[in-house]
């Protein structure tokens, strides 16, 4: 039985369903976190010819931090814009959509990304909110024009 909402509806969920939905979204975030680590390693390797092969930046290097932040944000924005799914979302059959069920514009995607980061930086409260909200929404879903929906299994 599939308790999570599908693309067409985001109805109220009971507590057990919200917990499953939350865990599914966290699993997706962990998967995407591993992909980000690989992207950061690749992005760092691209800079090595310009740093004399050094891979250990100074203790605080603002340009390097901004570069990696741009790589990470770029990953999410590009794949969300292309087909609404990161690789982690594809593995867990999730898709980011607008509240009316369509694709999101660039502004909505930026807002979703910013609110998702704020939710993590606020000790995860923005994500834990999914356990309280009747529709299993995090801050990025509540404030933005976006929603996360389950994608049905492909028929064989």
GROMACS .gro file of C-alpha atoms in nm:
model
  156
    1UNK     CA    1   0.000   0.000   0.000
    2UNK     CA    2   0.138   0.341  -0.098
    3UNK     CA    3   0.060   0.595   0.177
    4UNK     CA    4   0.241   0.890   0.022
    5UNK     CA    5   0.066   1.145  -0.197
    6UNK     CA    6   0.083   1.110  -0.572
    7UNK     CA    7   0.141   1.380  -0.832
    8UNK     CA    8  -0.227   1.470  -0.854
    9UNK     CA    9  -0.313   1.514  -0.487
   10UNK     CA   10  -0.152   1.620  -0.164
   11UNK     CA   11  -0.426   1.528   0.084
   12UNK     CA   12  -0.408   1.526   0.461
   13UNK     CA   13  -0.201   1.239   0.606
   14UNK     CA   14  -0.220   1.058   0.936
   15UNK     CA   15   0.082   1.056   1.171
   16UNK     CA   16   0.214   0.719   1.050
   17UNK     CA   17   0.197   0.828   0.686
   18UNK     CA   18   0.370   1.157   0.768
   19UNK     CA   19   0.652   0.964   0.938
   20UNK     CA   20   0.696   0.738   0.634
   21UNK     CA   21   0.689   1.041   0.404
   22UNK     CA   22   0.946   1.221   0.624
   23UNK     CA   23   1.179   0.917   0.629
   24UNK     CA   24   1.150   0.882   0.254
   25UNK     CA   25   1.245   1.247   0.206
   26UNK     CA   26   1.537   1.212   0.450
   27UNK     CA   27   1.661   0.903   0.262
   28UNK     CA   28   1.643   1.106  -0.057
   29UNK     CA   29   1.842   1.388   0.107
   30UNK     CA   30   2.110   1.143   0.223
   31UNK     CA   31   2.135   1.000  -0.131
   32UNK     CA   32   2.168   1.351  -0.275
   33UNK     CA   33   2.423   1.436  -0.003
   34UNK     CA   34   2.645   1.156  -0.129
   35UNK     CA   35   2.611   1.290  -0.482
   36UNK     CA   36   2.704   1.638  -0.358
   37UNK     CA   37   3.018   1.498  -0.195
   38UNK     CA   38   3.117   1.344  -0.530
   39UNK     CA   39   3.043   1.672  -0.710
   40UNK     CA   40   3.249   1.867  -0.456
   41UNK     CA   41   3.540   1.627  -0.505
   42UNK     CA   42   3.518   1.666  -0.882
   43UNK     CA   43   3.486   2.046  -0.856
   44UNK     CA   44   3.791   2.055  -0.627
   45UNK     CA   45   3.989   1.838  -0.869
   46UNK     CA   46   3.910   2.087  -1.147
   47UNK     CA   47   4.087   2.357  -0.946
   48UNK     CA   48   4.397   2.152  -0.867
   49UNK     CA   49   4.590   2.249  -1.183
   50UNK     CA   50   4.552   2.614  -1.077
   51UNK     CA   51   4.664   2.555  -0.716
   52UNK     CA   52   4.980   2.362  -0.786
   53UNK     CA   53   4.808   2.035  -0.701
   54UNK     CA   54   4.705   2.146  -0.353
   55UNK     CA   55   4.376   2.004  -0.240
   56UNK     CA   56   4.379   2.155   0.107
   57UNK     CA   57   4.258   2.515   0.088
   58UNK     CA   58   4.361   2.761   0.360
   59UNK     CA   59   4.160   2.734   0.683
   60UNK     CA   60   3.908   2.984   0.554
   61UNK     CA   61   3.893   3.052   0.185
   62UNK     CA   62   3.578   3.247   0.099
   63UNK     CA   63   3.618   3.210  -0.279
   64UNK     CA   64   3.655   2.833  -0.251
   65UNK     CA   65   3.351   2.812  -0.022
   66UNK     CA   66   3.146   3.023  -0.264
   67UNK     CA   67   3.262   2.805  -0.554
   68UNK     CA   68   3.145   2.487  -0.380
   69UNK     CA   69   2.817   2.654  -0.278
   70UNK     CA   70   2.760   2.748  -0.642
   71UNK     CA   71   2.832   2.389  -0.750
   72UNK     CA   72   2.586   2.251  -0.494
   73UNK     CA   73   2.312   2.502  -0.571
   74UNK     CA   74   2.370   2.457  -0.942
   75UNK     CA   75   2.318   2.081  -0.912
   76UNK     CA   76   1.976   2.121  -0.750
   77UNK     CA   77   1.858   2.406  -0.970
   78UNK     CA   78   1.964   2.242  -1.297
   79UNK     CA   79   1.814   1.901  -1.231
   80UNK     CA   80   1.496   2.041  -1.077
   81UNK     CA   81   1.450   2.266  -1.378
   82UNK     CA   82   1.520   1.985  -1.625
   83UNK     CA   83   1.281   1.720  -1.495
   84UNK     CA   84   1.187   1.803  -1.136
   85UNK     CA   85   1.406   1.530  -0.985
   86UNK     CA   86   1.753   1.495  -0.843
   87UNK     CA   87   1.915   1.152  -0.863
   88UNK     CA   88   1.809   1.086  -0.504
   89UNK     CA   89   1.453   1.190  -0.584
   90UNK     CA   90   1.452   0.962  -0.888
   91UNK     CA   91   1.568   0.668  -0.674
   92UNK     CA   92   1.294   0.733  -0.417
   93UNK     CA   93   1.032   0.820  -0.682
   94UNK     CA   94   0.979   1.181  -0.575
   95UNK     CA   95   0.933   1.491  -0.788
   96UNK     CA   96   0.920   1.860  -0.711
   97UNK     CA   97   0.617   2.026  -0.867
   98UNK     CA   98   0.431   2.353  -0.841
   99UNK     CA   99   0.125   2.356  -0.618
  100UNK     CA  100  -0.092   2.339  -0.931
  101UNK     CA  101   0.095   2.026  -1.049
  102UNK     CA  102   0.313   2.182  -1.321
  103UNK     CA  103   0.682   2.261  -1.356
  104UNK     CA  104   0.840   2.529  -1.142
  105UNK     CA  105   0.996   2.847  -1.272
  106UNK     CA  106   1.348   2.961  -1.186
  107UNK     CA  107   1.228   3.198  -0.912
  108UNK     CA  108   1.023   2.926  -0.744
  109UNK     CA  109   1.319   2.687  -0.759
  110UNK     CA  110   1.551   2.945  -0.602
  111UNK     CA  111   1.299   3.009  -0.326
  112UNK     CA  112   1.261   2.634  -0.264
  113UNK     CA  113   1.639   2.590  -0.244
  114UNK     CA  114   1.682   2.888  -0.010
  115UNK     CA  115   1.401   2.777   0.221
  116UNK     CA  116   1.530   2.419   0.226
  117UNK     CA  117   1.873   2.544   0.333
  118UNK     CA  118   1.721   2.770   0.599
  119UNK     CA  119   1.520   2.472   0.725
  120UNK     CA  120   1.840   2.269   0.765
  121UNK     CA  121   2.036   2.555   0.920
  122UNK     CA  122   1.757   2.616   1.173
  123UNK     CA  123   1.859   2.290   1.342
  124UNK     CA  124   1.648   2.096   1.094
  125UNK     CA  125   1.322   2.247   1.220
  126UNK     CA  126   1.214   2.333   0.866
  127UNK     CA  127   1.238   1.966   0.777
  128UNK     CA  128   1.101   1.832   1.106
  129UNK     CA  129   0.795   2.045   1.035
  130UNK     CA  130   0.696   1.771   0.788
  131UNK     CA  131   0.605   1.554   1.088
  132UNK     CA  132   0.360   1.817   1.217
  133UNK     CA  133   0.204   1.946   0.896
  134UNK     CA  134  -0.113   1.758   0.793
  135UNK     CA  135   0.016   1.728   0.435
  136UNK     CA  136   0.375   1.641   0.530
  137UNK     CA  137   0.516   1.970   0.400
  138UNK     CA  138   0.843   2.130   0.505
  139UNK     CA  139   0.906   2.503   0.517
  140UNK     CA  140   1.015   2.503   0.154
  141UNK     CA  141   0.676   2.359   0.058
  142UNK     CA  142   0.469   2.581   0.286
  143UNK     CA  143   0.614   2.917   0.184
  144UNK     CA  144   0.709   2.850  -0.176
  145UNK     CA  145   0.492   2.763  -0.473
  146UNK     CA  146   0.633   2.410  -0.465
  147UNK     CA  147   0.537   2.068  -0.338
  148UNK     CA  148   0.701   1.729  -0.334
  149UNK     CA  149   0.495   1.445  -0.472
  150UNK     CA  150   0.535   1.075  -0.515
  151UNK     CA  151   0.583   0.940  -0.866
  152UNK     CA  152   0.399   0.613  -0.931
  153UNK     CA  153   0.604   0.305  -1.017
  154UNK     CA  154   0.643   0.263  -1.392
  155UNK     CA  155   0.421  -0.006  -1.540
  156UNK     CA  156   0.601  -0.301  -1.693
   0.00000   0.00000   0.00000
